[in-house]
Structure formats: structure tokens, C-alpha cells
Coordinates of C-alpha atoms in Angstrom, one line a residue:
X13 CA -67.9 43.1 12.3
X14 CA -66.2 46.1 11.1
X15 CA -62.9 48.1 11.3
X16 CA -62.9 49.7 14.5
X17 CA -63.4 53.5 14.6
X18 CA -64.3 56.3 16.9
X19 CA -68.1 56.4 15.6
X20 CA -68.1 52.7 16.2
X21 CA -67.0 52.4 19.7
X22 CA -69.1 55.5 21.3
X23 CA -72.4 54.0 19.6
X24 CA -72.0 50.1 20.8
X25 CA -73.5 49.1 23.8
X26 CA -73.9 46.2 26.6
X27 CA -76.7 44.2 25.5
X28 CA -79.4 43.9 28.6
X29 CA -78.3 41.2 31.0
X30 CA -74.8 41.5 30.1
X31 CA -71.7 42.6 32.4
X32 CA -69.6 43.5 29.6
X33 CA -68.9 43.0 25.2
X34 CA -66.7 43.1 22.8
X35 CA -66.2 45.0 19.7
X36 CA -64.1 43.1 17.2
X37 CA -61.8 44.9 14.4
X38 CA -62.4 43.2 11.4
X39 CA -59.0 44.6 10.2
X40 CA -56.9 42.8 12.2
X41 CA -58.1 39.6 14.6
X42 CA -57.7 39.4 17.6
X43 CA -58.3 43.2 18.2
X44 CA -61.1 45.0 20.0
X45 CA -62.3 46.9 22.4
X46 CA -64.2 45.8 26.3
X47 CA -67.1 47.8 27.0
X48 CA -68.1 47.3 30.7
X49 CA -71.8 48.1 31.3
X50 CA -70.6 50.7 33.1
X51 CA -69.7 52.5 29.9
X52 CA -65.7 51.9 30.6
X53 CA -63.9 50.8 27.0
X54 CA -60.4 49.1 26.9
X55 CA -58.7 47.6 24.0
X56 CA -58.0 44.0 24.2
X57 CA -55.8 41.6 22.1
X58 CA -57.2 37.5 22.4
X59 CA -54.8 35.2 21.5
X60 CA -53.9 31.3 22.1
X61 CA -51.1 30.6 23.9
X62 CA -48.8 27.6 23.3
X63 CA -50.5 25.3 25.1
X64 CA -53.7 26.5 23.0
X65 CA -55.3 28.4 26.0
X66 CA -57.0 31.2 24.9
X67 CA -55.7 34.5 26.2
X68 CA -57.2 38.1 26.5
X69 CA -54.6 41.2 27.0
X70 CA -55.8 44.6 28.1
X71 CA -54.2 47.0 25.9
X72 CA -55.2 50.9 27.8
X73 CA -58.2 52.6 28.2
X74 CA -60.0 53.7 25.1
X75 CA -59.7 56.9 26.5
X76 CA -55.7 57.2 27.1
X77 CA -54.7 55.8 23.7
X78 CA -55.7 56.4 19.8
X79 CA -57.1 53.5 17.7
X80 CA -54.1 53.6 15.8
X81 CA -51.6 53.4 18.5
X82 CA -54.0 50.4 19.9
X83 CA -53.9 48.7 16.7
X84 CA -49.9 48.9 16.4
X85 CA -49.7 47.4 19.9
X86 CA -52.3 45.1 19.5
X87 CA -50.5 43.5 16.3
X88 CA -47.2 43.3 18.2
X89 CA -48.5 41.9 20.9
X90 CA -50.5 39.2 18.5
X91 CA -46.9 39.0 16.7
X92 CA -45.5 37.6 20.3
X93 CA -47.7 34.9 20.2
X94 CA -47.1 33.5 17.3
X95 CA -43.8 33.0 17.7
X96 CA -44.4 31.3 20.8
X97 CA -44.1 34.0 23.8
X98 CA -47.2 34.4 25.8
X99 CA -48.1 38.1 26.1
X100 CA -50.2 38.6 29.4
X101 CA -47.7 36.1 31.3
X102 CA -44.8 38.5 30.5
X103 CA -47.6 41.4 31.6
X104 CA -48.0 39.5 34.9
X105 CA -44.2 39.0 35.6
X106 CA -44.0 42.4 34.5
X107 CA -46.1 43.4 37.3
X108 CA -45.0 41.4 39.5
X109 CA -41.4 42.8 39.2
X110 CA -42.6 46.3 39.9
X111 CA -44.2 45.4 43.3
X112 CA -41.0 44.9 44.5
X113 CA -39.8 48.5 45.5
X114 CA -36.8 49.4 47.0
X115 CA -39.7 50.5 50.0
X116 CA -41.0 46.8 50.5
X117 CA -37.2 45.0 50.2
X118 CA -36.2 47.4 52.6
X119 CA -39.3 46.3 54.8
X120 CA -38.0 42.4 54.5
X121 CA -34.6 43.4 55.0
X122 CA -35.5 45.1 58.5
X123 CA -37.7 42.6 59.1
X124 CA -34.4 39.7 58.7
X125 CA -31.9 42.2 60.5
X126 CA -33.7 42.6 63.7
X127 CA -32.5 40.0 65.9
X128 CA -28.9 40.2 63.9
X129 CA -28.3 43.9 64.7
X130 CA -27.6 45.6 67.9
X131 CA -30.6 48.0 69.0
X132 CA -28.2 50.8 68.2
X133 CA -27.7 49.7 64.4
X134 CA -30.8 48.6 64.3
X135 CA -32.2 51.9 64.8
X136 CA -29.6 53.4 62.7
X137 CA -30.3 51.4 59.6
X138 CA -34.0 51.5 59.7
X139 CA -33.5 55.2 59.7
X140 CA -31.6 55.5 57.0
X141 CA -34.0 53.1 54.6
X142 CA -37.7 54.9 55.7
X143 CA -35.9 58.6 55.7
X144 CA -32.6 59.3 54.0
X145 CA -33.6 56.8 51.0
X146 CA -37.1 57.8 50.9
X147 CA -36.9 59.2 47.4
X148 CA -36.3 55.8 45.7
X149 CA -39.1 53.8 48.0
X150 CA -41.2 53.7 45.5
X151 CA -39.1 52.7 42.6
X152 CA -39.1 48.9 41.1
X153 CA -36.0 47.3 42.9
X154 CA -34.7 46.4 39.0
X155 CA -35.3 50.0 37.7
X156 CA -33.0 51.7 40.2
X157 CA -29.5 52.4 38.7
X158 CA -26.4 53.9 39.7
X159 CA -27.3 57.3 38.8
X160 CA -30.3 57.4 41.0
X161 CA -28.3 56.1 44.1
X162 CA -25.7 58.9 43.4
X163 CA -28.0 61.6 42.9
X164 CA -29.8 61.1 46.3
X165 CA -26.6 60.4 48.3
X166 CA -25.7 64.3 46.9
X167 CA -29.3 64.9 48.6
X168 CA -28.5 63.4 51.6
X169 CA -24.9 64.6 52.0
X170 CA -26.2 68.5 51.4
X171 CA -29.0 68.3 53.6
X172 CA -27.7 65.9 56.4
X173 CA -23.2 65.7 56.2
X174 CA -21.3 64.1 54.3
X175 CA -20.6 61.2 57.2
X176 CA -24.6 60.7 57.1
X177 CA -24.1 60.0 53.3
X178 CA -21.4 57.6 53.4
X179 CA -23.4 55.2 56.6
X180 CA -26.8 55.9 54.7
X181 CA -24.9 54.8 51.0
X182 CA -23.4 51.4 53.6
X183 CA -27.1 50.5 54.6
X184 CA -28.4 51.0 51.2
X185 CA -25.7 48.3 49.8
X186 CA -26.3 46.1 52.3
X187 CA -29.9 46.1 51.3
X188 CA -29.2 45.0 48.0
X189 CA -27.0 42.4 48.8
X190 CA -29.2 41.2 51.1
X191 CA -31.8 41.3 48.6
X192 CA -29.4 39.6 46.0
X193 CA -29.0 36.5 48.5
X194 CA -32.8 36.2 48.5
X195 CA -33.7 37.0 45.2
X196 CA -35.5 39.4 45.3
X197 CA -33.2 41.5 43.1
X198 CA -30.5 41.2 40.5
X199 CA -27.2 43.7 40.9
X200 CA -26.7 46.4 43.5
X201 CA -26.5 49.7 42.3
X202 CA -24.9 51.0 45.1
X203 CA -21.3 49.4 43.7
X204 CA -19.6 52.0 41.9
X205 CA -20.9 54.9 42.9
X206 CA -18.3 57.0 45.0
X207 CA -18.1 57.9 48.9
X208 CA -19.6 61.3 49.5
X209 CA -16.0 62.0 51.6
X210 CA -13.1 60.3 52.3
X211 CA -12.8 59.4 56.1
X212 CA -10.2 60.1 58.4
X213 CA -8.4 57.1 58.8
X214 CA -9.1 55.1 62.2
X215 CA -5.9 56.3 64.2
X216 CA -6.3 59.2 65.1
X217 CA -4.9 59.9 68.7
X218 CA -6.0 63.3 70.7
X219 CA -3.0 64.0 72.3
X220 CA -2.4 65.8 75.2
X221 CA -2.9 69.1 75.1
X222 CA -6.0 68.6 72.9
X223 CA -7.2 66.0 76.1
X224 CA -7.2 68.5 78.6
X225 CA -8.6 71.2 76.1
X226 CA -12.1 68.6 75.7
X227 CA -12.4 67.4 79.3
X228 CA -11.9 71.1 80.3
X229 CA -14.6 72.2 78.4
X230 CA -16.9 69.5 78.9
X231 CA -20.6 70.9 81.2
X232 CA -22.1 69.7 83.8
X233 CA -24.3 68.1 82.5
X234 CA -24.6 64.2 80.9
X235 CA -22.9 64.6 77.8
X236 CA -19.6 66.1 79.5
X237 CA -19.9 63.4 82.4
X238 CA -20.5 61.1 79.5
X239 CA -16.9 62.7 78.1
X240 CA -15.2 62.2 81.0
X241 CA -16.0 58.8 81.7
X242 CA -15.3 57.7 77.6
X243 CA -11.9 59.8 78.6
X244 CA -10.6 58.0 82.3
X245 CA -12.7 54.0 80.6
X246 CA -11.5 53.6 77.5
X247 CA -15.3 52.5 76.7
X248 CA -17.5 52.6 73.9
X249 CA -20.0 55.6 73.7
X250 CA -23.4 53.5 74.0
X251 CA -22.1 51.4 76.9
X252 CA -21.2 54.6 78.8
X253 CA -24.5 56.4 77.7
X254 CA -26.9 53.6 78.3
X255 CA -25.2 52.4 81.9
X256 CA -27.1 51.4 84.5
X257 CA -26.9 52.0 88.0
X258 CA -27.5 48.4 88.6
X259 CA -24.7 47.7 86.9
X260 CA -22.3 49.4 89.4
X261 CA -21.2 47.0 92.2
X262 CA -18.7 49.1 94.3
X263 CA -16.3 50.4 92.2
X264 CA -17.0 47.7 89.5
X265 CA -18.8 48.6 86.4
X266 CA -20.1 44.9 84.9
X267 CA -21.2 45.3 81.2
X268 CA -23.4 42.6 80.8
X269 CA -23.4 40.7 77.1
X270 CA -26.1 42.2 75.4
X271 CA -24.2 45.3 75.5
X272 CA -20.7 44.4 74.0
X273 CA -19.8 44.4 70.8
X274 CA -18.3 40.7 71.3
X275 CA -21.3 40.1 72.7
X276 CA -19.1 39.2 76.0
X277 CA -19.9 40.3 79.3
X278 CA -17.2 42.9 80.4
X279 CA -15.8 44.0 83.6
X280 CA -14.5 47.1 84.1
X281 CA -12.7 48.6 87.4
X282 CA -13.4 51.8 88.2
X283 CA -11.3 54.7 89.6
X284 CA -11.7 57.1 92.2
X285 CA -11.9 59.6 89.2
X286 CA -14.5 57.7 87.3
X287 CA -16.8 56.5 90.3
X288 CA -17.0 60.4 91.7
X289 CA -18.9 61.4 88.5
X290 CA -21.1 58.2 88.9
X291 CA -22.4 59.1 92.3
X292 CA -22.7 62.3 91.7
X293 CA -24.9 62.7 88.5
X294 CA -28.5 63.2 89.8
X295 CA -30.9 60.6 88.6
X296 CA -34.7 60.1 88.5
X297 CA -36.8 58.5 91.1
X298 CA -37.2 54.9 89.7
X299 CA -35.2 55.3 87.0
X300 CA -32.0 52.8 86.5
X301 CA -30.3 54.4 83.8
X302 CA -27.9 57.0 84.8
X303 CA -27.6 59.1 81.3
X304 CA -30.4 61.0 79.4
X305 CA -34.1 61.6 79.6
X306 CA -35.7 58.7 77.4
X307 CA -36.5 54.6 78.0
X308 CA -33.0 54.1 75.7
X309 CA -30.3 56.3 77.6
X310 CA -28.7 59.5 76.2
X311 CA -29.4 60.6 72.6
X312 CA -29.0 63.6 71.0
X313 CA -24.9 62.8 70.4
X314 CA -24.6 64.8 67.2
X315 CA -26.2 68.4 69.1
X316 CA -24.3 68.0 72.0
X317 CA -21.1 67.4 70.6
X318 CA -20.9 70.0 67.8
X319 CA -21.9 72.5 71.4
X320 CA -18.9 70.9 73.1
X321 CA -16.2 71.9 70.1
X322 CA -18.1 75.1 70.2
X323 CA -16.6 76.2 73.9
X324 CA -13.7 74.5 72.8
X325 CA -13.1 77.4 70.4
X326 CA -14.6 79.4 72.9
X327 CA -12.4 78.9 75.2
X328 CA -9.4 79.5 73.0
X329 CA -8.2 76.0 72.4
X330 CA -7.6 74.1 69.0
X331 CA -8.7 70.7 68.8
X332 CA -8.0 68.8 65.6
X333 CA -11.1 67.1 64.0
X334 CA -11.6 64.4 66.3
X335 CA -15.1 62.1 67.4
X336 CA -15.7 60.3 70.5
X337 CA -14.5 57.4 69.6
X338 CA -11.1 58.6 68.9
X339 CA -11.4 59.1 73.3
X340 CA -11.4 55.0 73.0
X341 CA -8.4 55.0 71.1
X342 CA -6.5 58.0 72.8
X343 CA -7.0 56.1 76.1
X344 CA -5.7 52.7 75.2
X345 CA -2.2 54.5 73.7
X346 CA -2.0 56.8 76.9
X347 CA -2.0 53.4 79.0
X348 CA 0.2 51.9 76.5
X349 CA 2.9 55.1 76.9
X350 CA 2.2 54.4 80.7
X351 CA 3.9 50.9 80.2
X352 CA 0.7 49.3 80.5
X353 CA 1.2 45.4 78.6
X354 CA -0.8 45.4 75.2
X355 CA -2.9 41.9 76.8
X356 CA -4.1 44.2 79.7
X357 CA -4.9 47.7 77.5
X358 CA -6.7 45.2 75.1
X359 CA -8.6 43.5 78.7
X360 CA -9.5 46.9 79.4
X361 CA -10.9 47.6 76.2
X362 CA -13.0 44.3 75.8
X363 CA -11.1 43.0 72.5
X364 CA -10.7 39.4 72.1
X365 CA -7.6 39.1 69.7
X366 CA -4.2 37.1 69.9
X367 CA -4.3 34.8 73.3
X368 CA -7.2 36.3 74.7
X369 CA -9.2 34.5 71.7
X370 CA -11.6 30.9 72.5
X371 CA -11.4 29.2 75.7
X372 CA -8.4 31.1 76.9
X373 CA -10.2 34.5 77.0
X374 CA -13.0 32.9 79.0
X375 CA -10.5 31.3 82.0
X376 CA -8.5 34.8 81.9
X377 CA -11.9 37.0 82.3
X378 CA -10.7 37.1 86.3
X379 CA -7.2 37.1 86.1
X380 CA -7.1 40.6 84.4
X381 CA -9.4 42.3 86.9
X382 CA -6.2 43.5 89.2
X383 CA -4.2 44.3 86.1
X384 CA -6.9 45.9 84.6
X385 CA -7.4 48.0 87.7
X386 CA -4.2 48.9 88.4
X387 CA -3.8 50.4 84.5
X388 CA -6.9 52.3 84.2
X389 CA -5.9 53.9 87.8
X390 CA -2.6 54.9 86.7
X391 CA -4.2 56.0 83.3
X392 CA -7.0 58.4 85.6
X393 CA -4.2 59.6 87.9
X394 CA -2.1 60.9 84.3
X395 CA -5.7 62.3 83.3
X396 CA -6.3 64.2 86.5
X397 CA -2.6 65.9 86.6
X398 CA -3.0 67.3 83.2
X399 CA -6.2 68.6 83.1
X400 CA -5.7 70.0 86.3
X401 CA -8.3 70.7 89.2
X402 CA -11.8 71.3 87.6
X403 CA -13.1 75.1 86.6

């Protein structure tokens, strides 16, 4: 045995038979070097453990490391041990940390979420794990701090909107808590870092003369029928772009459960206005679903609305920022301003609050379906007298 040098490790061999030896340092015990009889060298510290097992520690590769920085490590490592830590068990949780990525927690996470999550959200959230958080994928779940979370939501809002930031930063936090809960991590470094905008507040209105400019310049085609119908319904943009044919009965509209946001079924009368664009959007042979060209109903919202607030401007009229939910919103107050009772605008827009809640919602499903019609006709009848007879 001999202190370990260059010279010394390049001229030892595998003796015949063997898979593999080792080349002791007679300067410090413990220390060596693993040569596989394939010629590969590692330095190794061997130490006992607590419970007297005998333990072996791959250091590096021969070739990525000097003897002397081998040595240094090799003594600390030996150090550990002897005041009772166990080096190669904190090596393998050490690992075994770092195969937990952000990438595979996000995987479990999906995996949980599935049957919790609409389709919708679903989709959303999945999208914004594999894509807008791609970046950090990789990255140990207990290595990723605030700084990298707010440096890729500056990413994401530059390349993708500041909205897309905010709902990507929401699904990213929900990861980590979710991941909290199950242990798989220990903080969420999404808390703290800021909003890549403040949003509007939910209350915005479009009022009237800002109404008439959208439905006016709404196409032909299904996003502006979509518009119109979110206008005269009061509905929610994924019921009225994922309707089904089947579910028109007359002039009924029947939203069944798996649709609602209540997960309640939901009735809703339709009026002359509404039906007319109905009946009269063309639809595929075979196909049940009245809006868009794919298996999952219209997409394409975020194109097809920045075109609509382009003929807007076109068209000379000024629109204040506004979404298509805000049409949701701007219906229920224009039935409330028609003296529509708030227990009817709220039966018309599916909410379950105040006396509608528990059993009493459920026996009062029916009794609304006059009052209901009666206020969404009176609210199409105000829509068609001020936007006027179509262009």
C-alpha cells in the first residue's frame, strides 16, 4: 500500500478473473480508488456505519476530479462517520430528493386532478404545467425558489399576456400545495412572488351603447352567433360553445350536470331571438354539436375575439376593455334594470345562493321555468330594439 498518485493509479490493474479492485491510500484509510476491468477508475471512501455495516462511497470519476480534491472529500466524508452520520444514506436521500422534479409532481398532480376538474380546467391546467412551466420541469422540486418562479412568469407574461401569466402562476401554486399535502415537497415558492397585472375587478358591466356596438359587429359565423346567444342567455361561454343540438327541446335549452359549474342540471328558456340563431347555424351531417369544427366544441376563443374588437374599432365604436364573461354579468343587471326579481335573474343564471340553496333549490328547479322565461324574453326584446335590425 502506498500514497495514491497519478503514476500509481494509471499502472494498477484488474487481476485476471476479477470484475473490479481497489487501490488503497496508505495516507489516509479508507481512501482509494475502483478500477473496473473495464479500465473505469472512481474514488471511493469505505467506512462503518453505526450499526457497524461496512460502507463504500463513490467519490467522482478519477478522471473529473484531482487526487487532492478526492482526498479532501474523502476525509470529510470519513469525518461524517465518525461522528455518527452515515455518508451514502444521505447520498441516497440525496438522490432521491432530486428525482422529484417539478416535471414528475406535476405529472402526479394531473394524474389526482383529473376526475376533480372540469374537462375545461383540466385542459387548461395541464397546459400550463407541460408548456408555460416547462423551463423548471427538470428542476428538483426543493431547489426551486422564488426567483426562478418570478423569472419565468416574466417569460411567460412577454411571450404569452400578462392574463396567461397570472392563471399559469395560479396552477403552478396549486401544484405545490398539492404537493405540500402529499409530501412530496416542503414550501411553495410561488407565495410571494407578485401578479404579472392587476385584474379588472369582476364588475364590470358593458353598457348600452357598448352592447349594441359588440352584437353589431359580431360575423356570421360561430363565434358571433356564440356572442349573441352569451348576449340574449346570460350563459357561460363553454355551455354556449359546447351545446348540443340534443339538447334543444323546442324552445328549451337543458344543460345537463356535467356541464354546470354547480354541477346542477340547468334549464334555460329560449327566446324567439335566441332559438332563430339555433336553427339557423349550419351543422355537419352526424354531428351533435352545434359550435366549432373539433370532437370538443368551439376553440380558438382568444383569435376570434381579439378579430371581433378589431371591427369594433373598425367600425368606429369604442368598447372599454371588456371579456365574454363580462356579457354574463351585463345580462343579469339588464334584467335586473328590467325589474326582473334577483331569485329569477339568479334562476336564470344557474347560481344556487340565498333560498335557492339545499333541498329548496331542487323543489323550485320547475317553479322558475315561467318566470325564467318571461325575464330572458323581456331581456331579448330590450336587446333587439337597441341593436336595431341586423346589417
Amino acid at each position: 500500500m502506498a500514497r495514491l498518485s497519478r503514476a500509481l493509479i494509471e499502472s494498477s490493474e484488474v487481476p485476471q478473473g476479477k470484475d473490479s479492485a481497489i487501490v488503497w491510500d496508505s495516507a489516509l484509510p479508507g481512501f482509494g480508488v475502483r478500477i473496473n476491468a473495464g479500465g473505469t477508475r472512481s474514488f471511493v471512501a469505505q467506512y462503518r456505519n453505526g450499526s457497524g455495516a461496512t460502507k463504500r462511497l463513490s467519490l467522482g470519476r478519477y478522471e473529473a476530479m484531482s487526487i487532492d480534491d478526492a482526498r479532501r472529500l474523502a476525509r470529510s466524508t470519513l469525518a461524517k462517520a465518525v461522528h455518527g452520520y452515515d455518508p451514502a444514506e444521505e447520498q441516497a436521500k440525496a438522490k432521491a430528493r432530486a428525482s422529484i422534479t417539478v416535471g414528475s409532481v406535476a405529472d402526479a398532480y394531473l394524474l389526482a386532478s383529473e376526475s376533480r376538474l372540469k374537462a375545461r380546467s383540466y385542459a387548461e391546467v395541464a397546459r400550463h404545467l407541460a408548456k408555460h412551466w416547462e423551463p423548471l420541469r427538470a428542476l428538483p422540486v426543493h431547489q426551486v425558489k422564488r426567483a426562478d418562479v418570478a423569472t419565468a412568469m416574466r417569460q411567460i407574461a412577454s411571450d404569452r399576456g400578462e392574463i396567461a401569466a397570472n392563471r399559469a402562476r395560479a396552477s403552478l401554486s396549486a401544484m405545490f400545495a398539492w404537493g405540500m399535502g402529499e409530501g412530496l415537497c416542503e414550501a411553495n415558492p410561488v407565495v410571494g412572488t407578485n401578479k404579472a397585472a392587476d385584474e379588472r375587478s369582476r364588475d364590470h358591466v358593458v353598457n348600452d351603447v357598448e352592447l349594441r356596438a359588440v352584437w353589431r359587429a359580431c360575423g356570421d359565423d360561430h363565434h358571433g352567433r356564440i356572442v349573441r346567444l352569451l348576449i340574449l342567455t346570460g350563459q357561460r361561454r363553454d355551455e354556449v360553445g359546447c351545446m348540443l343540438l340534443s339538447e334543444v327541446t323546442g324552445d328549451m335549452w337543458t344543460i345537463p350536470s356535467l356541464r354546470t359549474k354547480n354541477r346542477r342540471p340547468h334549464d334555460v328558456p329560449l327566446s324567439s331571438h335566441a332559438l332563430a340563431i339555433i336553427l339557423t347555424t349550419p351543422l355537419r351531417d352526424g354531428r351533435d354539436l352545434i359550435f366549432g369544427a373539433r370532437d370538443n366544441g368551439f376553440s380558438g376563443w382568444s383569435k376570434a375575439k381579439a378579430e371581433l374588437d378589431a371591427r369594433i374599432s373598425e367600425n368606429g365604436d369604442v368598447v372599454r376593455p371588456w371579456r365574454l364573461h363580462d356579457l354574463r354579468r351585463t345580462a343579469a343587471t339588464g334584467m335586473a334594470t328590467l325589474g326582473v326579481l334577483p331569485h329569477v335573474v339568479e334562476a336564470v343564471l344557474n347560481h344556487v345562493s340565498g333560498h335557492r340553496a339545499g333541498v329548496a333549490g331542487i323543489y323550485n328547479r320547475a317553479s322558475y321555468q315561467e318566470e325564467k322565461r318571461q325575464a330572458l324574453a323581456r331581456w331579448a326584446d330590450h336587446v333587439a330594439k337597441l341593436t336595431g335590425p341586423d346589417e
